[in-house]
Coordinates of C-alpha atoms in Angstrom, one line a residue:
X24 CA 91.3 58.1 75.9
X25 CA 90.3 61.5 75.1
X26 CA 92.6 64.2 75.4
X27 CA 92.3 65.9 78.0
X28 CA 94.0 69.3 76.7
X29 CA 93.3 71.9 74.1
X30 CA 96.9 72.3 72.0
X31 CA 95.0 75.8 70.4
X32 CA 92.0 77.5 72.0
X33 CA 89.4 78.6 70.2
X34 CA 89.1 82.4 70.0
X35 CA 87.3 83.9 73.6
X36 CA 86.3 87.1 74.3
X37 CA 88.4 90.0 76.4
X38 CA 88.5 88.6 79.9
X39 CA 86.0 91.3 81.6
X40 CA 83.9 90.8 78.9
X41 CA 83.5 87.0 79.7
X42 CA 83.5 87.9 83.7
X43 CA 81.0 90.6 82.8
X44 CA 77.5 88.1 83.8
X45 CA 79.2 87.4 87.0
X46 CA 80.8 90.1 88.1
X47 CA 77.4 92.2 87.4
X48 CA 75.3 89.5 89.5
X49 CA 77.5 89.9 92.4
X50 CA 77.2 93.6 92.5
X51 CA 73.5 93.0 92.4
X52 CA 74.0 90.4 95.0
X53 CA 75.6 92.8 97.1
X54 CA 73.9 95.9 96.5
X55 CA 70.8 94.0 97.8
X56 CA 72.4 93.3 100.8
X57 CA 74.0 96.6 101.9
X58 CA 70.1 98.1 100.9
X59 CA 68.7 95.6 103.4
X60 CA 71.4 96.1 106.0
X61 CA 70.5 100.2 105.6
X62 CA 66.8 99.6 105.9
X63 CA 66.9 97.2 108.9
X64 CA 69.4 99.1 110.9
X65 CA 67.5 102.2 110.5
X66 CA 64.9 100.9 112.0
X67 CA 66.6 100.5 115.0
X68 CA 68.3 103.9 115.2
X69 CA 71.6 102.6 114.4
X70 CA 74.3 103.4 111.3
X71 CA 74.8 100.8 108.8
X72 CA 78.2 102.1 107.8
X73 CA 79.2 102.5 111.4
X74 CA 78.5 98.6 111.7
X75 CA 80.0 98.3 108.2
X76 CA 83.5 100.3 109.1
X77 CA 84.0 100.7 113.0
X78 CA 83.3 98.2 114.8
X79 CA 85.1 94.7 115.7
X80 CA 88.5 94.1 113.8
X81 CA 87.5 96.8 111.3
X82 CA 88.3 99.4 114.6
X83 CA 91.6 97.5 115.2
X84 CA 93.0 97.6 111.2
X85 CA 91.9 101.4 111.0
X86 CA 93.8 102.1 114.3
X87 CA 96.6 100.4 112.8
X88 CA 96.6 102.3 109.8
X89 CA 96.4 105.9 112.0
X90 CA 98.6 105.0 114.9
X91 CA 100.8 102.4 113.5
X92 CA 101.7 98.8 115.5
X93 CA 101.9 98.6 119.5
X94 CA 98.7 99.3 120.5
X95 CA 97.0 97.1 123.1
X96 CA 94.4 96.5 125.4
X97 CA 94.7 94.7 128.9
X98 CA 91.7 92.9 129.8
X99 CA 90.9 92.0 133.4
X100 CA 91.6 88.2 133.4
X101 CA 95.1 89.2 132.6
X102 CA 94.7 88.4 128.6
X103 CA 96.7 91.0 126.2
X104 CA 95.2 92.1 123.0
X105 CA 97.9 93.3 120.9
X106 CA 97.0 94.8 117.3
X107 CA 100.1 92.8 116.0
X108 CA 98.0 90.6 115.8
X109 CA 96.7 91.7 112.7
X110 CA 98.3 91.9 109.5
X111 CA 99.5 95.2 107.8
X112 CA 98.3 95.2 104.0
X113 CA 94.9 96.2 104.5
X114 CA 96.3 99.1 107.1
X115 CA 99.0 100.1 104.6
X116 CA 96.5 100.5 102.0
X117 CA 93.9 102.0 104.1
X118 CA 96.5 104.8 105.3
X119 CA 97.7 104.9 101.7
X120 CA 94.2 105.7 100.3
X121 CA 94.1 108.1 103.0
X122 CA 96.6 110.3 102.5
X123 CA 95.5 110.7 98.5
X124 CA 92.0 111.3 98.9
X125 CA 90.2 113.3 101.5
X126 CA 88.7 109.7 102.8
X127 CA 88.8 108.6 106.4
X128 CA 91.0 105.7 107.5
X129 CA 87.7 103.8 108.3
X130 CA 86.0 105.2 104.7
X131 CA 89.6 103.8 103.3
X132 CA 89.3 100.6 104.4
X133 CA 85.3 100.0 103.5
X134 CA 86.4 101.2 99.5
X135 CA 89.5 98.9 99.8
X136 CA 87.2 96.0 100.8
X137 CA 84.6 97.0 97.7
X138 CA 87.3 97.1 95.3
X139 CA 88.6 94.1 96.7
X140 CA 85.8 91.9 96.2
X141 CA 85.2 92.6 93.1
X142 CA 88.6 91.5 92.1
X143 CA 88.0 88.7 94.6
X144 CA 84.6 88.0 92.4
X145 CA 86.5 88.3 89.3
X146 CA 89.4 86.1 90.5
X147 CA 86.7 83.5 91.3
X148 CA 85.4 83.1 87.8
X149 CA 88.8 82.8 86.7
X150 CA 90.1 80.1 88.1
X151 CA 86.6 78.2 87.3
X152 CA 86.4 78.9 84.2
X153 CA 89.9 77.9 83.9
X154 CA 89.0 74.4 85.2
X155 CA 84.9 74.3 84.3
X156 CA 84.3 76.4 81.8
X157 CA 82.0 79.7 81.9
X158 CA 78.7 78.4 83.3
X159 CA 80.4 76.7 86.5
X160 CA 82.1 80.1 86.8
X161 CA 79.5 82.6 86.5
X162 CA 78.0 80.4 89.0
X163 CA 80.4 79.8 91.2
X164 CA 80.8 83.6 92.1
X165 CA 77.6 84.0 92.4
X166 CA 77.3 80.9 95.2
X167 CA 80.6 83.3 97.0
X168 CA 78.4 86.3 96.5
X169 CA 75.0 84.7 98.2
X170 CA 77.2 83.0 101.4
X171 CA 75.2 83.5 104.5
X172 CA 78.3 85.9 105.7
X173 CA 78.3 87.4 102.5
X174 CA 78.4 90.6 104.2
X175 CA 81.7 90.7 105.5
X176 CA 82.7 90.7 101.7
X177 CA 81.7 94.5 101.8
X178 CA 83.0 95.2 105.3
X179 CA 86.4 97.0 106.2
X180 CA 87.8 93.8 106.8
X181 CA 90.4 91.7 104.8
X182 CA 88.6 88.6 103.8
X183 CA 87.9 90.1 100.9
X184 CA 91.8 91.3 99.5
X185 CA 92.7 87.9 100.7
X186 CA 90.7 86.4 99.1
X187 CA 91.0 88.2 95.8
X188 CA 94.7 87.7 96.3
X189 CA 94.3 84.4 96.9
X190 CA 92.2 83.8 93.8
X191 CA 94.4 85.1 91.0
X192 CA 97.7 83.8 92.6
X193 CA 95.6 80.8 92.3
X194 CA 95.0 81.4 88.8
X195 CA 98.4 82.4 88.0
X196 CA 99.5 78.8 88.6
X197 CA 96.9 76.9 87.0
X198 CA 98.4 79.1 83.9
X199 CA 101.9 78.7 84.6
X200 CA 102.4 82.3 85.6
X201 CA 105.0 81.4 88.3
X202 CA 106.4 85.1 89.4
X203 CA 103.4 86.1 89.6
X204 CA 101.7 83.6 91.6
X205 CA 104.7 83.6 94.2
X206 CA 104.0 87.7 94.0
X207 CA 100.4 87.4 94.6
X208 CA 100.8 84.4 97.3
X209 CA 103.6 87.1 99.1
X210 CA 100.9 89.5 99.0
X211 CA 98.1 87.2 100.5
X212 CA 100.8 86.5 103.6
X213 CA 100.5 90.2 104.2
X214 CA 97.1 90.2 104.7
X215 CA 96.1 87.2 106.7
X216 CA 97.9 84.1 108.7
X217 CA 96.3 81.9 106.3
X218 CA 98.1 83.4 103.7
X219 CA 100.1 80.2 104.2
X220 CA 97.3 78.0 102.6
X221 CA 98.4 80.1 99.0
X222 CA 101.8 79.7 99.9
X223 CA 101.3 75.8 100.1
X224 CA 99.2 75.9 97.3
X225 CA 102.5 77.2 95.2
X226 CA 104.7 75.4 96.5
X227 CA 103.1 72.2 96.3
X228 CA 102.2 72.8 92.7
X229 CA 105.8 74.1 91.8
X230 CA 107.2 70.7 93.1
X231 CA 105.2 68.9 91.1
X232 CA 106.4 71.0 88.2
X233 CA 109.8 70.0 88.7
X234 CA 109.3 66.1 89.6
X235 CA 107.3 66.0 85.9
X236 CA 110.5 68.0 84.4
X237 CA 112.9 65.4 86.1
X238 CA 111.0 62.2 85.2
X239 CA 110.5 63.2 81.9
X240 CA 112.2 61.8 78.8
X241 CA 111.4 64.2 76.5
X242 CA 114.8 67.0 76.0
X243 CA 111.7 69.8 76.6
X244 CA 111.1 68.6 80.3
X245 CA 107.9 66.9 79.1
X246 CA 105.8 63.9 78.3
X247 CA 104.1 63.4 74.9
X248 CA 101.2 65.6 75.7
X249 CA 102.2 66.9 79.1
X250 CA 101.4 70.4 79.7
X251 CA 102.9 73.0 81.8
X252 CA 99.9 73.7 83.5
X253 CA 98.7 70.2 83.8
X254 CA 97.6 70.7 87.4
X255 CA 94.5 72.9 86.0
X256 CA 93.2 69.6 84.6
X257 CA 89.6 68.1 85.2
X258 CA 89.9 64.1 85.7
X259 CA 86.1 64.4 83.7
X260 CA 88.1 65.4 80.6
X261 CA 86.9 69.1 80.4
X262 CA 89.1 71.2 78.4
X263 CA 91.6 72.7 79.5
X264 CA 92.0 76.0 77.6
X265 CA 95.1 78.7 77.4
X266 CA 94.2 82.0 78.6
X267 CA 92.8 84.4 76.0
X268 CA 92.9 82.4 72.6
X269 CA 96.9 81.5 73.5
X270 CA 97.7 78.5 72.0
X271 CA 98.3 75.5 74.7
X272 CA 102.0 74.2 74.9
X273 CA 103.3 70.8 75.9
X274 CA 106.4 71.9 77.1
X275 CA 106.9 72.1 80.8
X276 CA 107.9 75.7 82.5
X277 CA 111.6 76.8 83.0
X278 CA 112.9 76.0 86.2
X279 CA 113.9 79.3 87.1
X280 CA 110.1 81.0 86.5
X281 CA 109.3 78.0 88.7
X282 CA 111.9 78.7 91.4
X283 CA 111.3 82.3 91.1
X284 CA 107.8 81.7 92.2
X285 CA 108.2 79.5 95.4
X286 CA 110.9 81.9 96.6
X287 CA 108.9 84.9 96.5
X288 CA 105.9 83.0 97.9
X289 CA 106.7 82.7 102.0
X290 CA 107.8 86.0 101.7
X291 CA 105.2 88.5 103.3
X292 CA 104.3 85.9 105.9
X293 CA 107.7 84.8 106.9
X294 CA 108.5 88.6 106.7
X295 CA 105.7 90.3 109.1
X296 CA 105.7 87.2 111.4
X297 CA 109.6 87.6 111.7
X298 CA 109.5 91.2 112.6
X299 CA 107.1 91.0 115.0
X300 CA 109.7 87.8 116.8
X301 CA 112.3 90.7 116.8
X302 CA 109.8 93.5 117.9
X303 CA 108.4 91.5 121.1
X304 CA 111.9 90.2 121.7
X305 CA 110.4 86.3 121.1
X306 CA 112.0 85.5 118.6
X307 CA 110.6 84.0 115.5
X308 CA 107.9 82.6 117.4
X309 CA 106.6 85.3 118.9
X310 CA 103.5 85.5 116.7
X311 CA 102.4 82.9 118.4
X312 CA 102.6 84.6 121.9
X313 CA 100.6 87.6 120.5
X314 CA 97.8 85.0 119.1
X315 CA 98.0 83.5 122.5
X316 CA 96.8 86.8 124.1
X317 CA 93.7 86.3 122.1
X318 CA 93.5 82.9 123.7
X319 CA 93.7 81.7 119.7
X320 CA 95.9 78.6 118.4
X321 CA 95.5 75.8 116.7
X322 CA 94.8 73.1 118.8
X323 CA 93.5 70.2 116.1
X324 CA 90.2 71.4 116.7
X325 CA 89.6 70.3 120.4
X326 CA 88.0 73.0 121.9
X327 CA 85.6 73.4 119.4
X328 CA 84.6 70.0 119.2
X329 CA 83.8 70.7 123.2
X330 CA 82.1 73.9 122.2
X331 CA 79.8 72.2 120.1
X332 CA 79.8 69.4 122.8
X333 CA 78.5 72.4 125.3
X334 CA 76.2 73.1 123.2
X335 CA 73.6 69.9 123.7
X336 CA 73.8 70.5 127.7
X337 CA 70.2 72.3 126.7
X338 CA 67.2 72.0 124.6
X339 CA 67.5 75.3 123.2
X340 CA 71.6 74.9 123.0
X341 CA 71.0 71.6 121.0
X342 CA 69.3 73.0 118.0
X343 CA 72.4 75.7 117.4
X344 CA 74.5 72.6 118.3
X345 CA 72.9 70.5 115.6
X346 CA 73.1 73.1 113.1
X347 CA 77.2 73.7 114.1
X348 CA 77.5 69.9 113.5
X349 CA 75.2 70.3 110.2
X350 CA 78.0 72.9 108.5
X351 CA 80.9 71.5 109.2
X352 CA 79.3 67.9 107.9
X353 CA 78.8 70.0 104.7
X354 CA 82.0 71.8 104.6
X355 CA 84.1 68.5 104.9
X356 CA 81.4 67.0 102.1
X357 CA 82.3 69.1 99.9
X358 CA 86.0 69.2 100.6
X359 CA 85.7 65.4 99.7
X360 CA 83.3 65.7 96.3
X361 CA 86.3 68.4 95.0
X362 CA 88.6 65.8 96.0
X363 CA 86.6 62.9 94.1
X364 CA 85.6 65.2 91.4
X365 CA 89.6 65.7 91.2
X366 CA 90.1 69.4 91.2
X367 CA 93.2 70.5 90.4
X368 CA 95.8 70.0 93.4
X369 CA 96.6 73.5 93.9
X370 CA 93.0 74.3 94.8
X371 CA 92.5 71.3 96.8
X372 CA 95.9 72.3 99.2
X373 CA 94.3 75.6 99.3
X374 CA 91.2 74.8 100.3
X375 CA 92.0 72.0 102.6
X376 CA 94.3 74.1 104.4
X377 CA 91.8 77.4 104.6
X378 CA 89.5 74.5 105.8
X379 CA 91.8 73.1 108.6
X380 CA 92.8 76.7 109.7
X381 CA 89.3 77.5 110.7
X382 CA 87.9 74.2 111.9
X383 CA 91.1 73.9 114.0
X384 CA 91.2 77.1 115.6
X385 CA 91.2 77.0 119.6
X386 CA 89.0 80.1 120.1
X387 CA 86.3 82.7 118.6
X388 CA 83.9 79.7 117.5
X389 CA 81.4 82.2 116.3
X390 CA 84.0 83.8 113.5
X391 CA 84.5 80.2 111.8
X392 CA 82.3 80.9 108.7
X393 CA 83.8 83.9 108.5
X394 CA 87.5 82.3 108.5
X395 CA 86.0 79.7 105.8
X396 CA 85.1 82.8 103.1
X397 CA 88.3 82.9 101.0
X398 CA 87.7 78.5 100.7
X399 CA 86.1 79.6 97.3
X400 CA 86.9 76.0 95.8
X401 CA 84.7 74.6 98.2
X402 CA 81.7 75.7 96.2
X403 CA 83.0 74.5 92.9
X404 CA 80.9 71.1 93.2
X405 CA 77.8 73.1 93.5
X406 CA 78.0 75.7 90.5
X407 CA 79.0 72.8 88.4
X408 CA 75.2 71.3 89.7
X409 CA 73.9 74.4 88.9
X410 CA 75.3 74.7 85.3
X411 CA 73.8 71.7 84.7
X412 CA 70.2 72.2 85.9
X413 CA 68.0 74.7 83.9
X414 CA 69.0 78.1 83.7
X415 CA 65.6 79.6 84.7
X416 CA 65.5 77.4 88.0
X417 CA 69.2 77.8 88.9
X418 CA 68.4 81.6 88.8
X419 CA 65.5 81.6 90.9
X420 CA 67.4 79.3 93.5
X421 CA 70.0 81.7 93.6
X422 CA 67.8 84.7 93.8
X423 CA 65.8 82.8 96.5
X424 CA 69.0 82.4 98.8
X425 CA 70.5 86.0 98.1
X426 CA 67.2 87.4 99.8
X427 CA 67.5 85.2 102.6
X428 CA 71.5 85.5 102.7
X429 CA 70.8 89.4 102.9
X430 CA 68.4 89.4 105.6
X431 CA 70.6 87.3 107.5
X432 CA 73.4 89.5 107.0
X433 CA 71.3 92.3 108.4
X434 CA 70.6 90.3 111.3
X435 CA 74.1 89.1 112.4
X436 CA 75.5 92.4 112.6
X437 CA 72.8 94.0 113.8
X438 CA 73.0 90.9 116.4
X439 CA 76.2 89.5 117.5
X440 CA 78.2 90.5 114.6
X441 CA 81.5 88.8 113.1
X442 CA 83.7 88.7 116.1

């Protein structure tokens, strides 16, 4: 059988070298969007950065950042919309940035998200490159880039710093970089509830780790041709290769870089969710009182299987109802093709939890493609298809759907908008 790991990589270029393709077709990616954005909301006598940095959760994480946690807003039907409700990396950055440079908390916030996802972009390509090689990669950001909510990437919002965060804790795994990833995955619990997905994603992988160091025979903690890493392998027996030209070991990781790792993993989550228990005097469930004041839970995605339901009550209803039914068909398809196509376990508990998280949400139906952004490995199937088709079509495909992704951007928040 052929072996499915590299003991020495050939040499590779600098890392941002290599990322350099992708990371420059995202910025084009984006660019074109934010230009079509300008345009089209021009034309209707509005702001394009107003909609960009002031308006949905981008007003409550900037009021956050200014005026700190307990602000809320009591709506008629009795409902109470508490900003604990949201995370506080992206405000401690935003207030951070702030105080430095002569930027507003709002101006803060949209750099932040810039900067963000182009280490999100980055962090993208290297994790697939990790498992695919460079053609999936560059590909594979470029599918992230070209999303039909693609915009939000460039919004003051945090999808992007998750999912950046997300990304290279992801990364740091798949390379046996345990303190880091449990750093990084700590990080991503600041900045999102689903920062539990990473956190699973770590700890799952660091069990493995030490079930393959207990059942081994060998006095290293590993089988003939075991690899720390291991769980970046591709079942189609592509190479696995060590990060920039280091050579490949078979020995398994130390337990305590291991343990080290899963500790600090559930630590901004369990931290932030924690404090607010002992601010609303809850306890450590209180969290889940505040989310229930945005009439948001997780409810094993009933009530939006009897939104979609709703939906078919009219003809016009039907055809938004068929195309609801249509994405989450595809999104669960290509959940199972990464799970055929065997992709790494860390990704696949990653994405199958950022998956469940937004399919199962009780509430705010319309922010579900929104919620499935950071799911990066979702699209892994696809830029391996387009590796493998010819390089002048796969362009022009993706060229084709970053016009139309842009002009739908434009539309949506000139429309409706992320909620």
């Amino acid at each position: 059988m052929t072996d499915l790991v590299t003991r020495v990589a050939p040499p590779r270029a600098p890392a941002l070298r290599r990322a350099a393709p992708a990371l420059l077709g995202y910025v084009a990616v984006r660019a074109l969007g934010l230009v079509v954005l300008t345009v089209w909301t021009a034309a209707r006598g509005k702001s394009a950065y107003t909609l960009l940095t002031a308006r949905w959760d981008a007003l409550w994480y900037t009021r956050v950042a200014e005026l700190g946690y307990g602000y809320e807003v009591r709506l008629p039907n009795g409902d109470v919309h508490s900003n604990l409700a949201f995370f506080p990396l992206l405000p401690w950055l935003e207030r951070l940035l702030h105080a430095v440079t002569p930027l507003s908390y709002a101006g803060a916030g949209f750099t932040v998200s810039l900067v963000a996802s182009l280490a999100a972009a980055w962090g993208i390509f290297a994790v697939a490159e990790r498992v695919y090689g460079r053609g999936p990669a560059v590909y594979a950001v470029l599918l992230w880039a070209v999303l039909p909510v693609g915009i939000v990437q460039s919004m003051a919002y945090s999808e992007s710093l998750f999912t950046a965060l997300a990304a290279w804790s992801l990364y740091a795994v798949l390379t046996g970089r345990w303190p880091a990833a449990g750093a990084l995955a700590a990080l991503a619990g600041l900045t999102r509830p689903v920062g539990i997905a990473v956190v699973a994603a770590v700890w799952v992988a660091g069990i493995i780790s030490f079930v393959r160091r207990r059942s081994s025979p060998d006095p290293h903690g590993a089988r003939a041709g075991e690899h720390a890493p291991a769980l970046a392998r591709d079942a189609r027996a592509e190479r696995v290769r060590a990060p920039d030209g280091a050579p490949d070991t078979p020995r398994a990781p130390a337990v305590l870089p291991v343990a080290l790792g899963m500790f600090l993993a559930p630590l901004g989550a369990a931290g932030y969710v924690l404090w607010v228990g002992r601010r609303t005097g809850k306890g450590p469930l209180g969290y889940l009182d505040v989310q229930a004041g945005w009439r948001n839970g997780f409810d094993g995605g009933a009530a939006f299987a009897r939104f979609v339901a709703d939906r078919f009550q009219s003809v016009p209803g039907a055809f938004a109802g068929g195309a609801i039914v249509a994405g989450v068909a595809l999104v669960l398809w290509l959940y199972a093709v990464c799970v055929r196509q065997r992709q790494p376990l860390p990704l696949l508990v990653y994405a199958g939890v950022v998956t469940a998280l937004a399919l199962c949400a009780s509430s705010y139906f319309g922010s579900k493609p929104r919620l499935l952004l950071p799911a990066f490995p979702l699209l892994l199937p696809l830029a391996r298809a387009l590796a493998r088709t010819r390089t002048s079509r796969s362009v022009l495909l993706v060229a084709g759907v970053a016009v139309l992704s842009a002009a739908y951007g434009a539309f949506w928040l000139n429309g409706t908008g992320p909620p």
